[in-house]
Tab-separated table of C-alpha atoms and ligand atoms in Angstrom:
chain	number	residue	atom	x	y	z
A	1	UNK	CA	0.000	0.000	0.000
A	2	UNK	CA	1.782	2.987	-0.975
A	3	UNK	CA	1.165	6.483	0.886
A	4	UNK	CA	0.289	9.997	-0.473
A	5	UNK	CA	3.038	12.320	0.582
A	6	UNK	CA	1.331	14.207	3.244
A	7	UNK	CA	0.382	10.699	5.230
A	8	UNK	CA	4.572	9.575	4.758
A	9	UNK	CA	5.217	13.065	6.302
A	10	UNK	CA	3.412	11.727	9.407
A	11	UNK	CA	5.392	8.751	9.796
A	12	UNK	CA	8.711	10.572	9.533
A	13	UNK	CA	7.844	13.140	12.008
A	14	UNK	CA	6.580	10.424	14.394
A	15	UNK	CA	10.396	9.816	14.348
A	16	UNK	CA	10.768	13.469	14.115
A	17	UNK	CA	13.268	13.349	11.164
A	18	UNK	CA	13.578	17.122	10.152
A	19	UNK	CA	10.583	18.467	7.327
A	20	UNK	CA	9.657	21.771	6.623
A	21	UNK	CA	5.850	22.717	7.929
A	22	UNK	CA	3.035	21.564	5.731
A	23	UNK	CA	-0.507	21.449	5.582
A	24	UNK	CA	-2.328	19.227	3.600
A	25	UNK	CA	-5.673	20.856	1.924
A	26	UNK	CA	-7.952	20.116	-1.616
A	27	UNK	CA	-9.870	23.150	-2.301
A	28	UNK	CA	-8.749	26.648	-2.968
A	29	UNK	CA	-10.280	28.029	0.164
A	30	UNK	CA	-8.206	25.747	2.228
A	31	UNK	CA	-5.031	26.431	0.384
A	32	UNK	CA	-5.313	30.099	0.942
A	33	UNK	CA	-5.800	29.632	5.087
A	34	UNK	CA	-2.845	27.035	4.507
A	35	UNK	CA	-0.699	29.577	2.975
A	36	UNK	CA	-1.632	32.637	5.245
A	37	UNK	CA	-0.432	29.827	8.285
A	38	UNK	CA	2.477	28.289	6.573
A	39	UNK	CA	3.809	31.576	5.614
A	40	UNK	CA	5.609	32.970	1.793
A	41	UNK	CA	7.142	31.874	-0.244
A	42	UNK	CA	5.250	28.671	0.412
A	43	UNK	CA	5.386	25.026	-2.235
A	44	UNK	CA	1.992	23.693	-3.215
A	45	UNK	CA	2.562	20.184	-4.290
A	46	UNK	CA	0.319	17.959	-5.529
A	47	UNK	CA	-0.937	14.931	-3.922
A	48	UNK	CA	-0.310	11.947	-5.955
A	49	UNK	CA	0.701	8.483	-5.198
A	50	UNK	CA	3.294	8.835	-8.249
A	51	UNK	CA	6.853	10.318	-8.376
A	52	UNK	CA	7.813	12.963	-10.490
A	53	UNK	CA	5.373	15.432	-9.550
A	54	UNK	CA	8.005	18.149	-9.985
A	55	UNK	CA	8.585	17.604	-13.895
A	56	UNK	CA	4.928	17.457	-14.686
A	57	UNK	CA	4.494	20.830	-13.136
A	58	UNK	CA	2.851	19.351	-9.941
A	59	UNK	CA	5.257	21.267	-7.390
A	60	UNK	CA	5.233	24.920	-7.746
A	61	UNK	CA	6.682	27.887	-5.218
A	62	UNK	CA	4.127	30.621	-4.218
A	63	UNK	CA	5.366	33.854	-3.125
A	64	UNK	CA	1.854	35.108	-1.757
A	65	UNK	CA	-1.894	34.103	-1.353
A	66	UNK	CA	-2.874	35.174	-4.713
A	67	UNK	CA	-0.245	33.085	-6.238
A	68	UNK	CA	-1.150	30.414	-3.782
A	69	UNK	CA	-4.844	30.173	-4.544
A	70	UNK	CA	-3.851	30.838	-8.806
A	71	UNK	CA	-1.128	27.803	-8.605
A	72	UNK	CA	-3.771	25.717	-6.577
A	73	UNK	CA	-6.544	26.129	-8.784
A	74	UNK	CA	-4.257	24.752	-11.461
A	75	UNK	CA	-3.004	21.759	-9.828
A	76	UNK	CA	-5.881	20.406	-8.093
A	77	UNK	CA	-7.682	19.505	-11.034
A	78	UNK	CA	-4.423	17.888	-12.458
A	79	UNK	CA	-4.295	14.122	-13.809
A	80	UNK	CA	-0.105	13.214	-13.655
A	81	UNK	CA	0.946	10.159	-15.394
A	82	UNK	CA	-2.614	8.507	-14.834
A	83	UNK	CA	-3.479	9.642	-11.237
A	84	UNK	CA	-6.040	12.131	-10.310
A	85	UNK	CA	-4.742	14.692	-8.014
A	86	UNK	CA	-6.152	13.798	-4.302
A	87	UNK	CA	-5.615	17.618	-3.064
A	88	UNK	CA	-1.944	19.325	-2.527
A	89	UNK	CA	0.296	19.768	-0.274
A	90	UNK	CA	1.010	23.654	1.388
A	91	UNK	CA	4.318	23.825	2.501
A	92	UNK	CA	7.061	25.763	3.704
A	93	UNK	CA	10.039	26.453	1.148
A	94	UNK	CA	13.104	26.144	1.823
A	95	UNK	CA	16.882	27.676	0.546
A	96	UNK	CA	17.866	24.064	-1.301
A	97	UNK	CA	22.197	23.803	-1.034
A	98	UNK	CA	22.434	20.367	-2.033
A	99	UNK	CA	19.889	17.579	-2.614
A	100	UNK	CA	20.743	13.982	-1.313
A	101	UNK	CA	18.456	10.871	-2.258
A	102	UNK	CA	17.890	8.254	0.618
A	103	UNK	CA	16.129	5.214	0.628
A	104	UNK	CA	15.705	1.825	2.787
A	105	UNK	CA	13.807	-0.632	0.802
A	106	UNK	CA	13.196	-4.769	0.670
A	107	UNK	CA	15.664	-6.527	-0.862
A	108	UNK	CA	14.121	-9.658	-2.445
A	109	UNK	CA	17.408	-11.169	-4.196
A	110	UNK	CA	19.461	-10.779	-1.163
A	111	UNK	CA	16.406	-11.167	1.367
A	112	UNK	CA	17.429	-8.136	3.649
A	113	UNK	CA	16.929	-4.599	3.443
A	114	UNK	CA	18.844	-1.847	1.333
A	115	UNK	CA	20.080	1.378	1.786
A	116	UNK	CA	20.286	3.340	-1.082
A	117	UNK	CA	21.730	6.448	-1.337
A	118	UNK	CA	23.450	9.138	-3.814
A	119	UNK	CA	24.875	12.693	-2.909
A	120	UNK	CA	23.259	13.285	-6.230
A	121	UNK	CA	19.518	13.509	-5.057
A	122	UNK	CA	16.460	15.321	-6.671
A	123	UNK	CA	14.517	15.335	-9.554
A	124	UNK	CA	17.300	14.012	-11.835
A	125	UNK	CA	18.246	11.147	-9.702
A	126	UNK	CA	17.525	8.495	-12.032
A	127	UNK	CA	19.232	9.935	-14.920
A	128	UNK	CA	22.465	10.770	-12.953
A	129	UNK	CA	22.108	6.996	-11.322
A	130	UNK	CA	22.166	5.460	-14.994
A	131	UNK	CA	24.587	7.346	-16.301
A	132	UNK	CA	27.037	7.757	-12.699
A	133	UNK	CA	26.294	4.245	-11.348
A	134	UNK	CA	29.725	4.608	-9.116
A	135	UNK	CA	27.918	7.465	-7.495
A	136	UNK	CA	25.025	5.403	-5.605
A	137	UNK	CA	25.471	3.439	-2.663
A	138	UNK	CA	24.102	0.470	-1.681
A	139	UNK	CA	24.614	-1.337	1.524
A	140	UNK	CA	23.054	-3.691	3.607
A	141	UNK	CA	20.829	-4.376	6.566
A	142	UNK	CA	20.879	-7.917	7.833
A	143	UNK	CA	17.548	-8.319	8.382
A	144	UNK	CA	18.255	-10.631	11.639
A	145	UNK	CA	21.028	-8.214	12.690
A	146	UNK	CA	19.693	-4.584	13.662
A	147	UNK	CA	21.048	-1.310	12.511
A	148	UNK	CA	22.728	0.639	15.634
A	149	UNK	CA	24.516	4.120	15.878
A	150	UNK	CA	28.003	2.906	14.442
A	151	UNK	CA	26.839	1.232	11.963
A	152	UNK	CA	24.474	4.620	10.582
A	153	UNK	CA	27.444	6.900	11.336
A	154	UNK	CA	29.555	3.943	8.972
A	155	UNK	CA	26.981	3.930	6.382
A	156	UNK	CA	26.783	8.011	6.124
A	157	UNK	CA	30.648	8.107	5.897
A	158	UNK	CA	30.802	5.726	2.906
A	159	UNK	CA	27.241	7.057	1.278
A	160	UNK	CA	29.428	10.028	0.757
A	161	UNK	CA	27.676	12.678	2.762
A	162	UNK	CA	29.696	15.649	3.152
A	163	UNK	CA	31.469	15.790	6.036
A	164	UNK	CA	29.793	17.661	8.358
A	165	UNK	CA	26.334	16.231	7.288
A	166	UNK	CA	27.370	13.008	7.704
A	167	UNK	CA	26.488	12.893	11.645
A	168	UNK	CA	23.274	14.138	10.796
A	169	UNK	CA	23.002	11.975	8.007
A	170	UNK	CA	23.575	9.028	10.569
A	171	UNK	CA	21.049	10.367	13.094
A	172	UNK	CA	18.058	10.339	9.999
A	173	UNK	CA	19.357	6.330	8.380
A	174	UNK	CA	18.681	5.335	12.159
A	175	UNK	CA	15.459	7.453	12.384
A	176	UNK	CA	14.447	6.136	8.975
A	177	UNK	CA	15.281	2.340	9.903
A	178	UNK	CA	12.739	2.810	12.623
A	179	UNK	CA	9.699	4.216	10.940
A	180	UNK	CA	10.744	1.529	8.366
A	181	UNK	CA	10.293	-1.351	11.232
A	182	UNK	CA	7.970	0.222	13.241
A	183	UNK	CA	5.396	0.790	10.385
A	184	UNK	CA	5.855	-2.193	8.381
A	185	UNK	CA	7.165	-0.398	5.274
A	186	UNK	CA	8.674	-2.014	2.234
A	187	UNK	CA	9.788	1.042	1.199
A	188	UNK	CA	10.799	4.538	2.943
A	189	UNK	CA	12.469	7.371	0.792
A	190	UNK	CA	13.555	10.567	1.067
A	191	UNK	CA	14.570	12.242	-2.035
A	192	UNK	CA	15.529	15.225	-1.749
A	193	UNK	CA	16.988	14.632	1.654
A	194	UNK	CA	17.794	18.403	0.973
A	195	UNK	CA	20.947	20.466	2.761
A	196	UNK	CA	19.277	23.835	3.628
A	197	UNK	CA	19.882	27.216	5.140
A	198	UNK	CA	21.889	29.768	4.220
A	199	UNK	CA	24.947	29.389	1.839
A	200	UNK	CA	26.923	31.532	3.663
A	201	UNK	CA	26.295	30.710	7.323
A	202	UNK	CA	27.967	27.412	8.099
A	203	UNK	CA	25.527	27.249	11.403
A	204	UNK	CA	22.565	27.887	9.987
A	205	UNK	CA	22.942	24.379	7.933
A	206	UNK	CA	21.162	21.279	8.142
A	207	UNK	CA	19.522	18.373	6.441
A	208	UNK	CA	15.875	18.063	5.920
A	209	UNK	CA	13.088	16.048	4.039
A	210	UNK	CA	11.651	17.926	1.602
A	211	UNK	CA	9.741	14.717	-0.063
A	212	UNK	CA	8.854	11.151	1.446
A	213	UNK	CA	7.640	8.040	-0.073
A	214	UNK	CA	6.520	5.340	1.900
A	215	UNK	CA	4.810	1.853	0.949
A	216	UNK	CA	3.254	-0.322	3.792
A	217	UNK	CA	3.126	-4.085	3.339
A	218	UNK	CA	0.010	-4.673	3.204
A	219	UNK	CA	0.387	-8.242	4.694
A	220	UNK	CA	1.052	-6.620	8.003
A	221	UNK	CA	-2.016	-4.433	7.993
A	222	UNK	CA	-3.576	-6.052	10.613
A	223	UNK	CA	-0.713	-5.496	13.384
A	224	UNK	CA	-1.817	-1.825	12.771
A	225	UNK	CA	-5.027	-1.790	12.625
A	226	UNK	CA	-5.807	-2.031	9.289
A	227	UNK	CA	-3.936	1.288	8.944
A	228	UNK	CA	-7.603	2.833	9.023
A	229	UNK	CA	-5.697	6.294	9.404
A	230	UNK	CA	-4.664	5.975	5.683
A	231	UNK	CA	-7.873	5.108	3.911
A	232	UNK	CA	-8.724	6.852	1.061
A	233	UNK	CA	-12.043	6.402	0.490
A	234	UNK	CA	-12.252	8.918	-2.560
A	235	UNK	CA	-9.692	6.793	-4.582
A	236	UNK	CA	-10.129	3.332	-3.921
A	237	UNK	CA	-12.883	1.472	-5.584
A	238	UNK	CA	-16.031	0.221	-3.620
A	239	UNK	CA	-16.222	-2.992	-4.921
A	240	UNK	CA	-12.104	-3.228	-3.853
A	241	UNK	CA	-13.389	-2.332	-0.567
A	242	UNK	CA	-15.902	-4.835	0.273
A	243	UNK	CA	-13.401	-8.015	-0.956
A	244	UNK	CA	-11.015	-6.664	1.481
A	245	UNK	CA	-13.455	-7.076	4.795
A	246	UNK	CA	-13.949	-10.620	3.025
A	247	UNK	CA	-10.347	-11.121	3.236
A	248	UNK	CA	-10.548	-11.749	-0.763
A	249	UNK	CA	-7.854	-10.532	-3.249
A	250	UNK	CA	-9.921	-8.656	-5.549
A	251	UNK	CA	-8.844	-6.367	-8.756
A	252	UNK	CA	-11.220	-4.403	-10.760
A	253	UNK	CA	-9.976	-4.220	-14.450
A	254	UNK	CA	-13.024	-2.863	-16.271
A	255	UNK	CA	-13.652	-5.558	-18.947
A	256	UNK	CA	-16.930	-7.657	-18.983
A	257	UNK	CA	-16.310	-11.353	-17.971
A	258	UNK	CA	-15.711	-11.578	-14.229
A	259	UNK	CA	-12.936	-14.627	-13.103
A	260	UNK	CA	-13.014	-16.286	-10.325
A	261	UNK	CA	-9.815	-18.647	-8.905
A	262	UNK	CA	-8.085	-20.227	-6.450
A	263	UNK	CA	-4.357	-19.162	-5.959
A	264	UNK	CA	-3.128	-15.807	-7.792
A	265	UNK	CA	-0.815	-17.879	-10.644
A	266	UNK	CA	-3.981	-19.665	-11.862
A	267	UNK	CA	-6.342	-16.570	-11.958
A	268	UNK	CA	-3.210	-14.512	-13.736
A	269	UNK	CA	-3.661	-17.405	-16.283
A	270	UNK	CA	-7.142	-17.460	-16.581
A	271	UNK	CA	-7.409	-13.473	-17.094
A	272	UNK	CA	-4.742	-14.129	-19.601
A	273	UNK	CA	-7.302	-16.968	-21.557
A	274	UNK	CA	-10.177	-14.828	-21.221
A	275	UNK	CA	-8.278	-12.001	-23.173
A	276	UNK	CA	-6.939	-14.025	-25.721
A	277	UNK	CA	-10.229	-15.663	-26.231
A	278	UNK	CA	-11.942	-12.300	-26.595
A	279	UNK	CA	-9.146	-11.507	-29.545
A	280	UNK	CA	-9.022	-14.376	-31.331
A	281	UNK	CA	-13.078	-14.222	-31.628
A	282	UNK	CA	-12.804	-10.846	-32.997
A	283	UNK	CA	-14.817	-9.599	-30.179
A	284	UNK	CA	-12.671	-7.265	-27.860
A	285	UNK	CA	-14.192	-8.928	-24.748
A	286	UNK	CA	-12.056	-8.717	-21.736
A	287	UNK	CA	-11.843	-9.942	-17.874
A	288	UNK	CA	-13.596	-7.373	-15.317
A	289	UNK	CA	-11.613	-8.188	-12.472
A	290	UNK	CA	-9.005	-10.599	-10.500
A	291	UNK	CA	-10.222	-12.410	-7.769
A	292	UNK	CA	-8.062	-15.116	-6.035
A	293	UNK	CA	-10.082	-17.100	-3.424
A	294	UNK	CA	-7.276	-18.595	-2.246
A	295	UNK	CA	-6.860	-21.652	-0.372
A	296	UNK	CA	-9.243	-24.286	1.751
A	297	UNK	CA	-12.070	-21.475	0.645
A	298	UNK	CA	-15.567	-22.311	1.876
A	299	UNK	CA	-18.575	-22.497	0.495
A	300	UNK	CA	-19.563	-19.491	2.252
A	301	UNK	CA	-16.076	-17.699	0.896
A	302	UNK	CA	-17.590	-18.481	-2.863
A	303	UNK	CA	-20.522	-17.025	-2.136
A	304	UNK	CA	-19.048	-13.839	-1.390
A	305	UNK	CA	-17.382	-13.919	-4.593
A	306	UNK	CA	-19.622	-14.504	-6.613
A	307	UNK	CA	-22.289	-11.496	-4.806
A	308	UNK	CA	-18.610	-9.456	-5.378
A	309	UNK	CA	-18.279	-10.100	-9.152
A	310	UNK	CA	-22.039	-10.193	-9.933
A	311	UNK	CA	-22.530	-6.245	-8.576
A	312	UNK	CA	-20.383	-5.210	-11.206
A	313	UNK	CA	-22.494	-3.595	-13.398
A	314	UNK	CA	-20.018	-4.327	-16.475
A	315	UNK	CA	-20.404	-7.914	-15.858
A	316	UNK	CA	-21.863	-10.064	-18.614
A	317	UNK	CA	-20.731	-13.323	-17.915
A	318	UNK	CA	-18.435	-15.539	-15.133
A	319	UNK	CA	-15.486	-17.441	-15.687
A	320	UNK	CA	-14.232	-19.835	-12.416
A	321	UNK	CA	-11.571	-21.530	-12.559
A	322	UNK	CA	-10.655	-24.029	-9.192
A	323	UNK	CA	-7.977	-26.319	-9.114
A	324	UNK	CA	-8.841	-28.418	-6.156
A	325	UNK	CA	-5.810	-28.665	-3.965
A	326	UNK	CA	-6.828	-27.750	-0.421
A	327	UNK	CA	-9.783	-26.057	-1.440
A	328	UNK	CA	-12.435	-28.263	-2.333
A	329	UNK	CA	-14.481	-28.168	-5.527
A	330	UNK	CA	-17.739	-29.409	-3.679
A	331	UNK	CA	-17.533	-26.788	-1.575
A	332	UNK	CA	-17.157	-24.510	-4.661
A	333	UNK	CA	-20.376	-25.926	-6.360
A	334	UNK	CA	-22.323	-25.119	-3.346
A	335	UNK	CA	-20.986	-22.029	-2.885
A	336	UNK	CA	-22.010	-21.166	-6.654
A	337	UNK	CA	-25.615	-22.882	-5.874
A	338	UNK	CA	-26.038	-21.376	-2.663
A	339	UNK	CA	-24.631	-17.444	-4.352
A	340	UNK	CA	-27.187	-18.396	-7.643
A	341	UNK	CA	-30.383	-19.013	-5.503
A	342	UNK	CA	-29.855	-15.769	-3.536
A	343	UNK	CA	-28.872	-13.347	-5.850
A	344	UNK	CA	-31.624	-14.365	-8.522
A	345	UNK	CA	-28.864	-14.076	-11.097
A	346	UNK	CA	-29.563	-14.800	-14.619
A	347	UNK	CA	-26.153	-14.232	-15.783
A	348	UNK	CA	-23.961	-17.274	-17.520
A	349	UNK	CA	-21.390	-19.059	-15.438
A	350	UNK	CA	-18.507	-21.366	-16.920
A	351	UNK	CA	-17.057	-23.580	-14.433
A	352	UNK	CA	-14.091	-25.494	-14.804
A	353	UNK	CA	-12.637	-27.454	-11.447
A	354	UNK	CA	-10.101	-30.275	-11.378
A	355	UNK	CA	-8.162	-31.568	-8.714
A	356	UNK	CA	-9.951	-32.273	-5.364
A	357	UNK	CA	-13.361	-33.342	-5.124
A	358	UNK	CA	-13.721	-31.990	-9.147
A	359	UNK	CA	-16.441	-34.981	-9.431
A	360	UNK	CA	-18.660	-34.622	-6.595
A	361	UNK	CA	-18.617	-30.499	-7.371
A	362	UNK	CA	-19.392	-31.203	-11.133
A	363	UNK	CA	-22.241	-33.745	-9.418
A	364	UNK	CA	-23.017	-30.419	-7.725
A	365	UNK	CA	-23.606	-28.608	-10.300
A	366	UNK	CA	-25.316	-31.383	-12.533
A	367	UNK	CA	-27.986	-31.447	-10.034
A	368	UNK	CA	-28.827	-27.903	-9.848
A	369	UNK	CA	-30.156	-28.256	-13.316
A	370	UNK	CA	-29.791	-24.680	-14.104
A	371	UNK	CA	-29.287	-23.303	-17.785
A	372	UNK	CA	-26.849	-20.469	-16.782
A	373	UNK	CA	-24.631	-22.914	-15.350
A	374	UNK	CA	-22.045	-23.885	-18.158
A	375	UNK	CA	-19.399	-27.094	-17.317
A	376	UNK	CA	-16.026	-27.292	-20.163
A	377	UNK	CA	-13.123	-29.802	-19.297
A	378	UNK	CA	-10.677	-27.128	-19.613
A	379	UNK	CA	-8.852	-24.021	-18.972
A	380	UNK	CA	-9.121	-22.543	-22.434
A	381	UNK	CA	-12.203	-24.116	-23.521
A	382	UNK	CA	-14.165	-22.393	-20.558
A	383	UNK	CA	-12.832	-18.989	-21.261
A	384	UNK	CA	-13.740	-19.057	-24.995
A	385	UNK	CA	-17.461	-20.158	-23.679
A	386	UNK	CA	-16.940	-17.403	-20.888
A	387	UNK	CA	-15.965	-15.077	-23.470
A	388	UNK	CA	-18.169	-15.787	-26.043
A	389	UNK	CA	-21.172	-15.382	-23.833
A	390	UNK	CA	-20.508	-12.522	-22.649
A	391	UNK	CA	-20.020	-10.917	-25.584
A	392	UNK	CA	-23.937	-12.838	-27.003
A	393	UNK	CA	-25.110	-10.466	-23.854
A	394	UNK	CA	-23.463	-7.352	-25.252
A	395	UNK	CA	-24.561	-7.697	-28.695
A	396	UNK	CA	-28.241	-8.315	-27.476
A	397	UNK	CA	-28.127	-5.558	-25.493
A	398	UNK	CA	-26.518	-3.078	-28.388
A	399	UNK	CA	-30.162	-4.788	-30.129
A	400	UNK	CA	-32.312	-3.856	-27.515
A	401	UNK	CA	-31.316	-0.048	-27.620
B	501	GDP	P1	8.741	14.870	-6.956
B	501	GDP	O1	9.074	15.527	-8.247
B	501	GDP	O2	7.425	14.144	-7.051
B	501	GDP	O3	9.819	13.986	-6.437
B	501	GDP	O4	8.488	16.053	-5.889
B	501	GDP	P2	9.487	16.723	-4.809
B	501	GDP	O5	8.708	17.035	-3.601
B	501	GDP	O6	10.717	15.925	-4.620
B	501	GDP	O7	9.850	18.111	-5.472
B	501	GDP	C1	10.563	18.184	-6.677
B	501	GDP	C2	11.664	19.234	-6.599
B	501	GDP	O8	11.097	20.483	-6.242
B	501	GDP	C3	12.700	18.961	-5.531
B	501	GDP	O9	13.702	18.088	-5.971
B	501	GDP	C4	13.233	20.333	-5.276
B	501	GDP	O10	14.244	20.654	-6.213
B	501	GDP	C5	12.036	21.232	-5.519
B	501	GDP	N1	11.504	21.637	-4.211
B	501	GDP	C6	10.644	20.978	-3.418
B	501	GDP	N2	10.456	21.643	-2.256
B	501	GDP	C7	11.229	22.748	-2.329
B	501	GDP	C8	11.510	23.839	-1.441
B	501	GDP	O11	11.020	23.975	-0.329
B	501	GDP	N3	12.380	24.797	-1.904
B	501	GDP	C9	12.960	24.735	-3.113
B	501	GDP	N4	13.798	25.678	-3.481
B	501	GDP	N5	12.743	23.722	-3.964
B	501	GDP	C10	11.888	22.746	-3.582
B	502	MN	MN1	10.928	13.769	-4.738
C-alpha cells in the first residue's frame, strides 16, 4: 500500500526526522488559510501516489496568497501520469544547497533490506544513477542483525555525505530504519533529503526532508489496525473495498467477464485466456476483475465472490476456474448454488474445477439443473465459452437499444 506524501510526512515526524511545515488541503479556500499559516514563499505540491510530480508541473513555489490560490486552482484539477490529483500539499520552502536521495527498501534477491543512497539527489536522480552508477550506494541491513549508531554513522561516511552532514546523516538512516520497522514499510524514501539554510552561514545548515515516499506491506495491515488512518475512500474502488473485509484478493480491471480462482498464478492465467479468447473471436471482450479465493475457501467464501463479481455492473458473464488442492471443488459448487439461488442471477457461469473433489462439485452442479450454469473440461475451452457469452449479452443488449 503505498502512501500519499502528506500521510509519509506523518510517519517521519513520528520519528521526528527534520521536514519543513506543511498542511495538507484540496480546495482553494483551504489552500489560501494554509498559505496565510504556513507563511511565503510557500510550495503547493500535488498529492499523488506517483513520483515525479516536480517535472509534470505538480510542485510549484508561491510567493503570496494570490499566487497560492492561482497555482492551486491549477493543480488540483491535475491528472499526472494517470493519477487524479487527491488535493496538494502547502508547505514551507526552503533555501535548497544540495539535494541527497535516501532510501531503505526490501531486498528480495538478497532477502534483507537496502540502503540506497546518492549525494546526487532530486529530480534528476535516475538519470544521474544510470549514467554515474559509481555514485550510488548500496549497503546492507541484515535483516536478523539490527542497525545501531556505528553502523548509521559507517553507512553516512561511505554514502558520501559531506562531512559535516554526515552525523546528521547518521542520526536520519537510524530514524528512517525505525519508521521503516515500526510501520511495516517495504519502502521509505527521502529524495531530496535536501541540505538547507543559508549558503553563507555554516551554522545555519542542516539536512531536511523535503519529499517522502513510503509503501506499507500490506500483509502486516492487521498489526496496525488495518492502517484505518490511511484510507482513502475517494480513490479506492467500492467494490475493492468490500473483498477486502472478506479477506478476498480482488482487482477491478473494467472488462466484462468476471474470473473467479483459487491461488493468484492460476487466476493470472485465466485473465490471460479470457483475453486471448476475446481476440481471437474478434470480439474485444475482456476480464472485469481478479479475484483469487485462495486456499481451503468455503462455500460461504464463494458465495461472497460470486455477490462481489455479480454487482459489477459491467459484468456479462463468469469465468471460475478451481484447481482443487486444499480447497475443495464441492464446496465450490455449493458455494455457486447457494450465491445463484440468492442473488436471482440470470447471468452465464462457466465452471471449470479439477483436482480435489472436481467430481462430486461437477455432481453439484449437474444437479442444480440450471441453464446459466455452463461445465467445459478445460482451462481454455471455458474462457472461450466465458468469453463468447458474454459478448452474445453485449450484442443483445446493443439490439435492444
Ligand atoms: P517529486 O518531483 O514528485 O519527487 O516532488 P518533490 O517534492 O521531490 O519536489 C521536486 C523538486 O522540487 C525537488 O527536488 C526540489 O528541487 C524542488 N523543491 C521541493 N520543495 C522545495 C523547497 O522547499 N524549496 C525549493 N527551493 N525547492 C523545492
Ligand atoms: Mn521527490
Amino acid at each position: 500500500m503505498d502512501l500519499y506524501e502528506y500521510q509519509a510526512r506523518e510517519l517521519l515526524e513520528e520519528q521526528q526526522i527534520p521536514a519543513p511545515r506543511a498542511i495538507f488541503a484540496q480546495n482553494s479556500h483551504e489552500v489560501a488559510e494554509a498559505a496565510d499559516s504556513i507563511g511565503y514563499p510557500c510550495v503547493i505540491k500535488a498529492q499523488v501516489k506517483i513520483g515525479h510530480r516536480g517535472q509534470a508541473g505538480g510542485v510549484k513555489l508561491a510567493h503570496n496568497r494570490d499566487e497560492a490560490i492561482l497555482l492551486s486552482e491549477s493543480i488540483l484539477p491535475m491528472t499526472i501520469h494517470g493519477h487524479k490529483v487527491n488535493g496538494v500539499l502547502v508547505a514551507e520552502a526552503k533555501n535548497i544547497i544540495h539535494e541527497y536521495y535516501v532510501s531503505i527498501s526490501v531486498d528480495r534477491t538478497s532477502r534483507d533490506y537496502d540502503v540506497l543512497a546518492t549525494a546526487n539527489g532530486g529530480t534528476e536522480v535516475e538519470e544521474i544513477a544510470k549514467e554515474h552508477p559509481e555514485s550510488v550506494k548500496r549497503l546492507h541491513i541484515n535483516a536478523l542483525g539490527d542497525f545501531d549508531e556505528e553502523a548509521a554513522k559507517r553507512m553516512a561516511d561511505q554514502i558520501g555525505f559531506y562531512h559535516a552532514d554526515a552525523e546528521q546523516a547518521a542520526d536520519i538512516l537510524l530514524k528512517m530504519w525505525k519508521c521503516f520497522k515500526d510501520n511495516d514499510a517495504t519502502l521509505v524514501e527521502i529524495n531530496p533529503l535536501a541540505k538547507i539554510g543559508d549558503p553563507d552561514d555554516e551554522s545555519s545548515k542542516s539536512l531536511c526532508a523535503l519529499d517522502a515516499k513510503i509503501s506499507l506491506d500490506g500483509n502486516a495491515a492487521f498489526r496496525h489496525d488495518g492502517w484505518k488512518r490511511f484510507d482513502d475512500p475517494t480513490q479506492s474502488d467500492s467494490l475493492e473495498r468490500e473483498a477486502a473485509e472478506y479477506g478476498l484478493h480482488y482487482v477491478h480491471l473494467h472488462g466484462q467477464v468476471g474470473v473467479i480462482g483459487n491461488g493468484a498464478g492460476l487466476v493470472m492465467s485465466s485473465l490471460d485466456a479470457v483475453s486471448g479468447a476475446g481476440e481471437s473471436q474478434g470480439t474485444g471482450v475482456k476480464p472485469a476483475n481478479f479475484l483469487d479465493i485462495g486456499g481451503g475457501a468455503s462455500a460461504e467464501v464463494m458465495k461472497h465472490s460470486l455477490a462481489i463479481v455479480l454487482s459489477d455492473s459491467q459484468v456479462e458473464s463468469v469465468f471460475i476456474n478451481v484447481y482443487g488442492g486444499i480447497t475443495s471443488c464441492e464446496q465450490v459448487a455449493e458455494g455457486i448454488i447457494q450465491a445463484f439461488d440468492e442473488l436471482h442471477s440470470s447471468k452465464p457461469l462457466v465452471v471449470r474445477f479439477d483436482g480435489n473433489a472436481a467430481a462430486e462439485g461437477l455432481r453439484i452442479l449437474a444437479q442444480a439443473n440450471n441453464p446459466n450454469i455452463h461445465v467445459e473440461d478445460t482451462m481454455e475451452e471455458a474462457a472461450a465459452t466465458a468469453a463468447k457469452l458474454a459478448a452474445t449479452a453485449l450484442a443483445s443488449k446493443e439490439a435492444k437499444r
